[in-house]
XYZ file of C-alpha atoms in Angstrom:
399
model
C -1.745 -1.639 26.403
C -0.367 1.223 28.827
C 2.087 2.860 30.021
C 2.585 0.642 32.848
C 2.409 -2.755 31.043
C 4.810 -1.445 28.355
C 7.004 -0.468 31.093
C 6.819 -4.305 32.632
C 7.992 -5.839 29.138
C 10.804 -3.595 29.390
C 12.535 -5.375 32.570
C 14.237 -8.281 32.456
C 11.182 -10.612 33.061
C 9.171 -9.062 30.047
C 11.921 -10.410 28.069
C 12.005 -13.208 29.011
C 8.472 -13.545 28.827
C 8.704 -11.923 25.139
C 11.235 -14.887 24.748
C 8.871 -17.356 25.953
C 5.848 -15.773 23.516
C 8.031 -15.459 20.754
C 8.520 -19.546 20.491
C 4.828 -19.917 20.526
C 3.455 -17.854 17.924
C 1.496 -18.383 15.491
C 0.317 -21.180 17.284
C -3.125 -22.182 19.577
C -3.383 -18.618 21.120
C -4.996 -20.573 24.474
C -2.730 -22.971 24.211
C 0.158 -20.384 24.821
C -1.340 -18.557 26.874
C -1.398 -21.745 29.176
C 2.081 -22.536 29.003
C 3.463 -19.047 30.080
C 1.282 -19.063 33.086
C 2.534 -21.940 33.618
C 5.873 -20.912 33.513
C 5.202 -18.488 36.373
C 4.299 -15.597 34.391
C 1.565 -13.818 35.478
C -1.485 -13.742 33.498
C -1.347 -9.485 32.222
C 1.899 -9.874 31.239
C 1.250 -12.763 29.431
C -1.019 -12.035 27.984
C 0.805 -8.325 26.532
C 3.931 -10.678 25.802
C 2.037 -12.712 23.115
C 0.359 -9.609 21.586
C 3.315 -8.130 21.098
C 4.711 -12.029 19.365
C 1.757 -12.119 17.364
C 2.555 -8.458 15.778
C 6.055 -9.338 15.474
C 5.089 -11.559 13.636
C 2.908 -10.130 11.494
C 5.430 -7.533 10.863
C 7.825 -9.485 9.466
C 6.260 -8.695 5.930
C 6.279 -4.870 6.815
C 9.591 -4.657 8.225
C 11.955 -7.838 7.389
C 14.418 -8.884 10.196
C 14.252 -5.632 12.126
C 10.373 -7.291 13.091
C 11.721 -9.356 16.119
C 13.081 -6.605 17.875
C 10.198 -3.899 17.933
C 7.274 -3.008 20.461
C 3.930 -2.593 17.985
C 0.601 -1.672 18.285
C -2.250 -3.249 16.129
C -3.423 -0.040 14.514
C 0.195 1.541 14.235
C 1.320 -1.629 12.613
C -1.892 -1.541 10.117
C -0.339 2.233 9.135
C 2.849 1.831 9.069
C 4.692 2.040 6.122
C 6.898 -1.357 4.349
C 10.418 -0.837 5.383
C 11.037 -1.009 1.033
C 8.440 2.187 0.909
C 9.850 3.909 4.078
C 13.680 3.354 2.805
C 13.104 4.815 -0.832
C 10.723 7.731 0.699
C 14.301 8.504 2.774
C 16.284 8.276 -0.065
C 14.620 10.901 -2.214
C 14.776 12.999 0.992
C 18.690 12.513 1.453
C 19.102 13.077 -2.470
C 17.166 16.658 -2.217
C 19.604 17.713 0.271
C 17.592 17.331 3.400
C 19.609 16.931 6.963
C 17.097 17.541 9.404
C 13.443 16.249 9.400
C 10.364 16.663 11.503
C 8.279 13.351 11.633
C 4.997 14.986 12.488
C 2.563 11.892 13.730
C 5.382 9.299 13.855
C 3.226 6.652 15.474
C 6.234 3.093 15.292
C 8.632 5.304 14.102
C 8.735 3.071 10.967
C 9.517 6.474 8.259
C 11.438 8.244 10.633
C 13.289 5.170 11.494
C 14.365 4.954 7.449
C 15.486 8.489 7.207
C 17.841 7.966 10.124
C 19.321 5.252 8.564
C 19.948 7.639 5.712
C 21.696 9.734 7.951
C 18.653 12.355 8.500
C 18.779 13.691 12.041
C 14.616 13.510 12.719
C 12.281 14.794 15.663
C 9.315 12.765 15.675
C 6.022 13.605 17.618
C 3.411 11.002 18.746
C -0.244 12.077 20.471
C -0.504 8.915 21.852
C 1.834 8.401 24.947
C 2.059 4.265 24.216
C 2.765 4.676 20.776
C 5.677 7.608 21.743
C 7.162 5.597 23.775
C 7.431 2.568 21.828
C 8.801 4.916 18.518
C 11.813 5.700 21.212
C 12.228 2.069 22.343
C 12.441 0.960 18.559
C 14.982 3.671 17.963
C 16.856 2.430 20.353
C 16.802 -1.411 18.875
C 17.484 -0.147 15.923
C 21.072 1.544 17.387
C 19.268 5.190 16.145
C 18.795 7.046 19.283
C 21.105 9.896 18.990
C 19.720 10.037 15.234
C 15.820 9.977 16.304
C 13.971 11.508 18.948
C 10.260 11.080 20.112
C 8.102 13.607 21.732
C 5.181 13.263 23.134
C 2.500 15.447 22.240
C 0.469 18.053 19.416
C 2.172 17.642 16.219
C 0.532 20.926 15.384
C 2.806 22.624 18.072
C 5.878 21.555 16.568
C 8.281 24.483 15.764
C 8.897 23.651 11.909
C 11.868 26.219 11.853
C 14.300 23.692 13.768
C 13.886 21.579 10.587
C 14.226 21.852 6.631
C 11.618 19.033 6.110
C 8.619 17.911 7.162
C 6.864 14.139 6.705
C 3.637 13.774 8.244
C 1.170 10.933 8.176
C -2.359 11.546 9.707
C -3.612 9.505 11.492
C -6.755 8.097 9.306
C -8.176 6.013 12.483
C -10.376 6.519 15.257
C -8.832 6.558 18.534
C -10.377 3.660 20.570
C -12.240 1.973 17.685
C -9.608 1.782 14.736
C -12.050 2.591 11.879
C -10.858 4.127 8.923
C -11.937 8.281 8.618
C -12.479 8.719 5.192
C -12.730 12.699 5.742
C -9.810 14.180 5.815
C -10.737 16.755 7.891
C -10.924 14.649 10.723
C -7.415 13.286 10.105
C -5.380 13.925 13.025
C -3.825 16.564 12.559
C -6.570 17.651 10.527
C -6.313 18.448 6.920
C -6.021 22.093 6.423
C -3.211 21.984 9.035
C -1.876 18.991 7.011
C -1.614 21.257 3.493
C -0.564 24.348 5.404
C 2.997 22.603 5.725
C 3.320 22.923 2.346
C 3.418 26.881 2.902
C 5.782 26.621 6.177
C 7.991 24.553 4.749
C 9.926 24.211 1.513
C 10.474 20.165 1.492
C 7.418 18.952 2.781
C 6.117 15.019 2.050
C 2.219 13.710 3.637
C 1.584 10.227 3.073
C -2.011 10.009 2.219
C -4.841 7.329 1.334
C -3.806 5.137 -1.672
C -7.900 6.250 -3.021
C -7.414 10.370 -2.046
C -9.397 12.287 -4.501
C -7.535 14.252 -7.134
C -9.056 17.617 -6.061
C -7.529 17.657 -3.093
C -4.076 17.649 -4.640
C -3.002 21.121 -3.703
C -1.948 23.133 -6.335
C 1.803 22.515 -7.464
C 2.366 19.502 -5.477
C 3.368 16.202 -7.015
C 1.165 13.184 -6.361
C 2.785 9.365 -6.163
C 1.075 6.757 -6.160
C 3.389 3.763 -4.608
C 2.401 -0.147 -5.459
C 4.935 -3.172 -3.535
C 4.929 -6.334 -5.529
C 1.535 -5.385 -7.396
C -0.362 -4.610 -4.245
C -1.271 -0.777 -3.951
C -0.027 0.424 -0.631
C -0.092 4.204 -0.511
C -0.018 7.642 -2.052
C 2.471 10.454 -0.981
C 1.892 14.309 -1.598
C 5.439 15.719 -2.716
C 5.567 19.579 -2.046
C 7.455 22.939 -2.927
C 10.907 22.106 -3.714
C 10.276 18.092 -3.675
C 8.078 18.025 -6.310
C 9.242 17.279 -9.763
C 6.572 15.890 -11.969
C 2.545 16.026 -11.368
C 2.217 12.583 -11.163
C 4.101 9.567 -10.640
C 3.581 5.886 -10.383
C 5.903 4.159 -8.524
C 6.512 0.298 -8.799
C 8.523 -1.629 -6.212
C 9.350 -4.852 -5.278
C 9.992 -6.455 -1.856
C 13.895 -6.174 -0.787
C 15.609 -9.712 -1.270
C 19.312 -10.411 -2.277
C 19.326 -8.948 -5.615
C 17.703 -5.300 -3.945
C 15.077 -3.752 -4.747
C 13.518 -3.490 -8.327
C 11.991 -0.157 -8.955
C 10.101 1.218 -11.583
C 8.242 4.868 -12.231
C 5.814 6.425 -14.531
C 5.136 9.748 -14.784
C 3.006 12.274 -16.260
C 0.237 15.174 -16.185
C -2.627 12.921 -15.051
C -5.046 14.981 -16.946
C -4.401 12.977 -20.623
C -6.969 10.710 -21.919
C -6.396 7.628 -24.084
C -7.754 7.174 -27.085
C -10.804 4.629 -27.394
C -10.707 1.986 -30.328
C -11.731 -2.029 -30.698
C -10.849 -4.558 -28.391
C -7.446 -6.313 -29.997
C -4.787 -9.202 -29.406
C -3.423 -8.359 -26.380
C -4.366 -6.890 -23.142
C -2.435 -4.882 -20.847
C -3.725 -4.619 -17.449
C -2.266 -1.692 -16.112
C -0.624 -1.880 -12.136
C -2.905 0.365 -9.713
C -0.669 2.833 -8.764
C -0.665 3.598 -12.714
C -4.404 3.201 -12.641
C -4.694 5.750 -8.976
C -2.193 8.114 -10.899
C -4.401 8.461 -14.132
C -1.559 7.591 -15.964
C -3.307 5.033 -18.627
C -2.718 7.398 -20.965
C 0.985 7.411 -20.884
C 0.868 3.733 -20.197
C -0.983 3.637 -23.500
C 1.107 5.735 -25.629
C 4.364 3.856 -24.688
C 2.196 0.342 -25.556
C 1.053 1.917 -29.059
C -2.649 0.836 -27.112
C -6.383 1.813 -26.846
C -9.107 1.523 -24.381
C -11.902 -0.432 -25.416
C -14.431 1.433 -23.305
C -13.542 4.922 -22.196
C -13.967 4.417 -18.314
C -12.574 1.333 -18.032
C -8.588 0.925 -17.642
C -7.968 -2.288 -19.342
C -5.407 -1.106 -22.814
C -5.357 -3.191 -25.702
C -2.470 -3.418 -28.609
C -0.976 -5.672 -31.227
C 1.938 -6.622 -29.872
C 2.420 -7.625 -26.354
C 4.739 -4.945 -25.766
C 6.343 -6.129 -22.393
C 6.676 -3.727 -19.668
C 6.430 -3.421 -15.965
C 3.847 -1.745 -15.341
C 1.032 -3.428 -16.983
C -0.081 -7.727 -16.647
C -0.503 -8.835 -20.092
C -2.915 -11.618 -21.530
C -3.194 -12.593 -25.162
C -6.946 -12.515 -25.972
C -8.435 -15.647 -27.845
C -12.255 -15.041 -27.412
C -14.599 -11.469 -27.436
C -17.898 -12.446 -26.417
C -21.304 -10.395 -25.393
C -21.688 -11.406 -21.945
C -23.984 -14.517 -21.389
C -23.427 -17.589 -18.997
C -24.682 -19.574 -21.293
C -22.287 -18.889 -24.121
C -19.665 -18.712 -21.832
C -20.218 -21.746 -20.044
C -20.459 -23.725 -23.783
C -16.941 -22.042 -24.500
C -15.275 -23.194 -21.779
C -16.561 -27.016 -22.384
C -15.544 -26.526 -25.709
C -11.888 -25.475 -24.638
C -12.169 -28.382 -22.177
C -11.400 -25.465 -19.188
C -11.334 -26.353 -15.681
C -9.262 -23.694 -13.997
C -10.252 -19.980 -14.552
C -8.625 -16.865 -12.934
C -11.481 -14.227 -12.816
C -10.394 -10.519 -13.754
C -12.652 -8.089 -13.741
C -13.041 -3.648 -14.188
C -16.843 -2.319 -14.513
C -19.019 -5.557 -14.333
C -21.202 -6.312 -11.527
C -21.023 -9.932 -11.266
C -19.271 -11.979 -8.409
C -16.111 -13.575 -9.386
C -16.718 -16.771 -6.926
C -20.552 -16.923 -7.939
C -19.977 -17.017 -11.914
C -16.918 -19.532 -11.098
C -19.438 -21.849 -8.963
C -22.597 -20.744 -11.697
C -19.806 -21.776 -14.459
C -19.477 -25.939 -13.630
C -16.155 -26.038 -14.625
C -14.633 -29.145 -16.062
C -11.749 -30.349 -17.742
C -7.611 -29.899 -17.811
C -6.911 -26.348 -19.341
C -6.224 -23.405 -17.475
C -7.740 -20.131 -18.719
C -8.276 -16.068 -17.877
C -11.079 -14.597 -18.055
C -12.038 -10.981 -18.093
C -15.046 -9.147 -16.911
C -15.846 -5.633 -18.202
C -17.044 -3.426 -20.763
C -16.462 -2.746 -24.169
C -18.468 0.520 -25.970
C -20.481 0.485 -22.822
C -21.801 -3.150 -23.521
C -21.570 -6.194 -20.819
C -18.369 -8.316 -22.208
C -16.248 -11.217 -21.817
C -13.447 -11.813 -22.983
C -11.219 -15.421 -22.678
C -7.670 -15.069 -22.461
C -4.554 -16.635 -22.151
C -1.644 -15.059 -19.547
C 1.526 -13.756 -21.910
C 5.229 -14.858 -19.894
């Protein structure tokens, strides 16, 4: 999309052919497509009209409600943050006294759009002209356009002395193509720019890659690691005055009537656990606590071991419940071998199998097929390694 066609589903025809999209998606793509032409809309805006349905749509997970009303791209919705993510980030912001806030890289607006709500006056700045100028448009659905304010242009330009706090978000895509950049020093803005903030100014946040290497923590900073509902979904770089621990795990669900649930782990990140036998119960820690390297204090609050030293899987007496770790009740240990396996599971009469696995090799959907599976029982089984050696073990999920 540009400037121009972003401009035409601003007038009064765009939304009423956003209307006329919205009531069709999710549905035969062609087959809308046909019916707004048919409606007298020409084909280009059309054709932007259902784009923008279809990510509306899609955003609804991101975003909630709010979804229907913004303009999206396909790569700034892929980076955006989740509105439950976004809202706490602004919270902790608000909390350490922050009142003004440079979004640096705001792409949607979707962070900057948070902190408003937490009455945070914030500048953003966008490279990309589209993406600016749909950041201001969903400011101004949101009712936040006194409270944020987009700007076109270098985010390295940005005079950080207006503000006492910085949040920036690199852009981990390639213009044009969308692939991921896995160096950070081709971020945009790159990464030694990114850091330097840290110098500039005192409450500085950078959302980063939920896999960023550990040695590129800079020194001081604290490192979160943020999980929604079980599913990793980023890491944040918490510097000078923000910081508070070294590392934190952060556990959070998605916002329905009763709020949102949160949970957090924290910790040196430089602790090992200690290694013993495999025993009743395994606790299979959430990734963020796995991302932080915080097994160890996982383990220490579980009275649990690791099994293999490498391998994140804990294992205790007692099933010890806590959030931040599944647990399954083990009922078999077993050297790898399909054909022991496969005799087991006969024996237990198992037909259903959820496939876990942490330092094997094999295919989950190729053992399940290589398994011939029959009978009532459900079971759990786990792939990985125990003193280095190929294992199985069959388990049973604890409520």
């Amino acid at each position: 999309m540009d400037l121009d066609q972003f401009a035409a589903l601003r007038t009064p025809e765009g939304s009423a052919a956003l209307d006329a999209a919205t009531e069709r998606a999710g549905g035969d793509p062609l087959a809308a497509a046909g019916a707004l032409r048919s409606a007298g809309i020409p084909a280009g805006l059309a054709a932007a009209a259902l784009t923008q349905a279809e990510l509306r749509r899609r955003a609804v997970g991101k975003f909630g409600p709010a979804a229907a009303g913004m303009f999206l791209t396909r790569a700034g919705l892929e980076q955006a943050t989740r509105g439950v993510v976004a809202a706490r980030r602004a919270d902790r912001l608000r909390a350490a006294g922050v009142r003004t806030l440079a979004d640096l890289g705001c792409g949607l607006g979707a962070d900057a759009l948070a902190a408003a709500r937490a009455g945070i006056r914030v500048y953003g700045m966008e490279a990309d002209p589209v993406t600016a100028a749909m950041a201001a448009a969903n400011a101004e659905a949101a009712g936040l356009a006194e409270a944020f304010t987009v700007e076109c242009g270098d985010a390295t330009a940005f005079d950080v002395t207006r503000v006492d706090a910085v949040f920036c978000d690199p852009a981990r895509r390639r213009a044009g193509t969308g692939r991921r950049i896995f160096d950070p020093n081709s971020y945009s803005p790159p990464w030694d720019f990114v850091v330097g903030l840290a110098e500039r100014v005192p409450h500085t946040v950078v959302k980063v890659a939920p896999g960023l290497d550990h040695a590129l923590i800079p020194a001081g900073a604290e490192a979160e690691w943020v999980s929604v509902a079980g599913d990793l979904v980023e890491a944040a770089l918490w510097c000078g005055q923000l910081a508070e621990v070294p590392r934190r795990a952060t556990l959070l669900t998605e916002k329905s009537s009763a709020g949102v649930a949160r949970h957090q782990l924290t910790g040196s990140g430089a602790v090992e656990a200690t290694v013993g036998p495999v025993r009743r119960y395994l606790h299979d820690p959430d990734p963020a606590v796995v991302r932080a390297h915080l097994v160890a204090e996982l383990a220490d609050a579980l009275d649990a071991t690791l099994a293999d030293p490498s391998i994140a899987y804990l294992y205790a007496d007692a099933p010890g419940g806590t959030p931040f770790a599944r647990c399954l009740e083990v009922t078999d240990v077993l050297p790898f071998s399909l054909k022991r396996l496969r005799a087991l599971l006969r024996e237990r009469r198992v037909g259903r199998v959820e496939i876990l696995k942490r330092g094997s090799a094999l295919e989950p959907e190729k053992l399940r097929r290589d398994l011939r599976l029959a009978g009532p029982e459900p079971a759990s089984l786990v792939l990985t390694r125990v003193a280095g050696a190929p294992t199985v073990l069959l388990c049973q999920p604890v409520g």
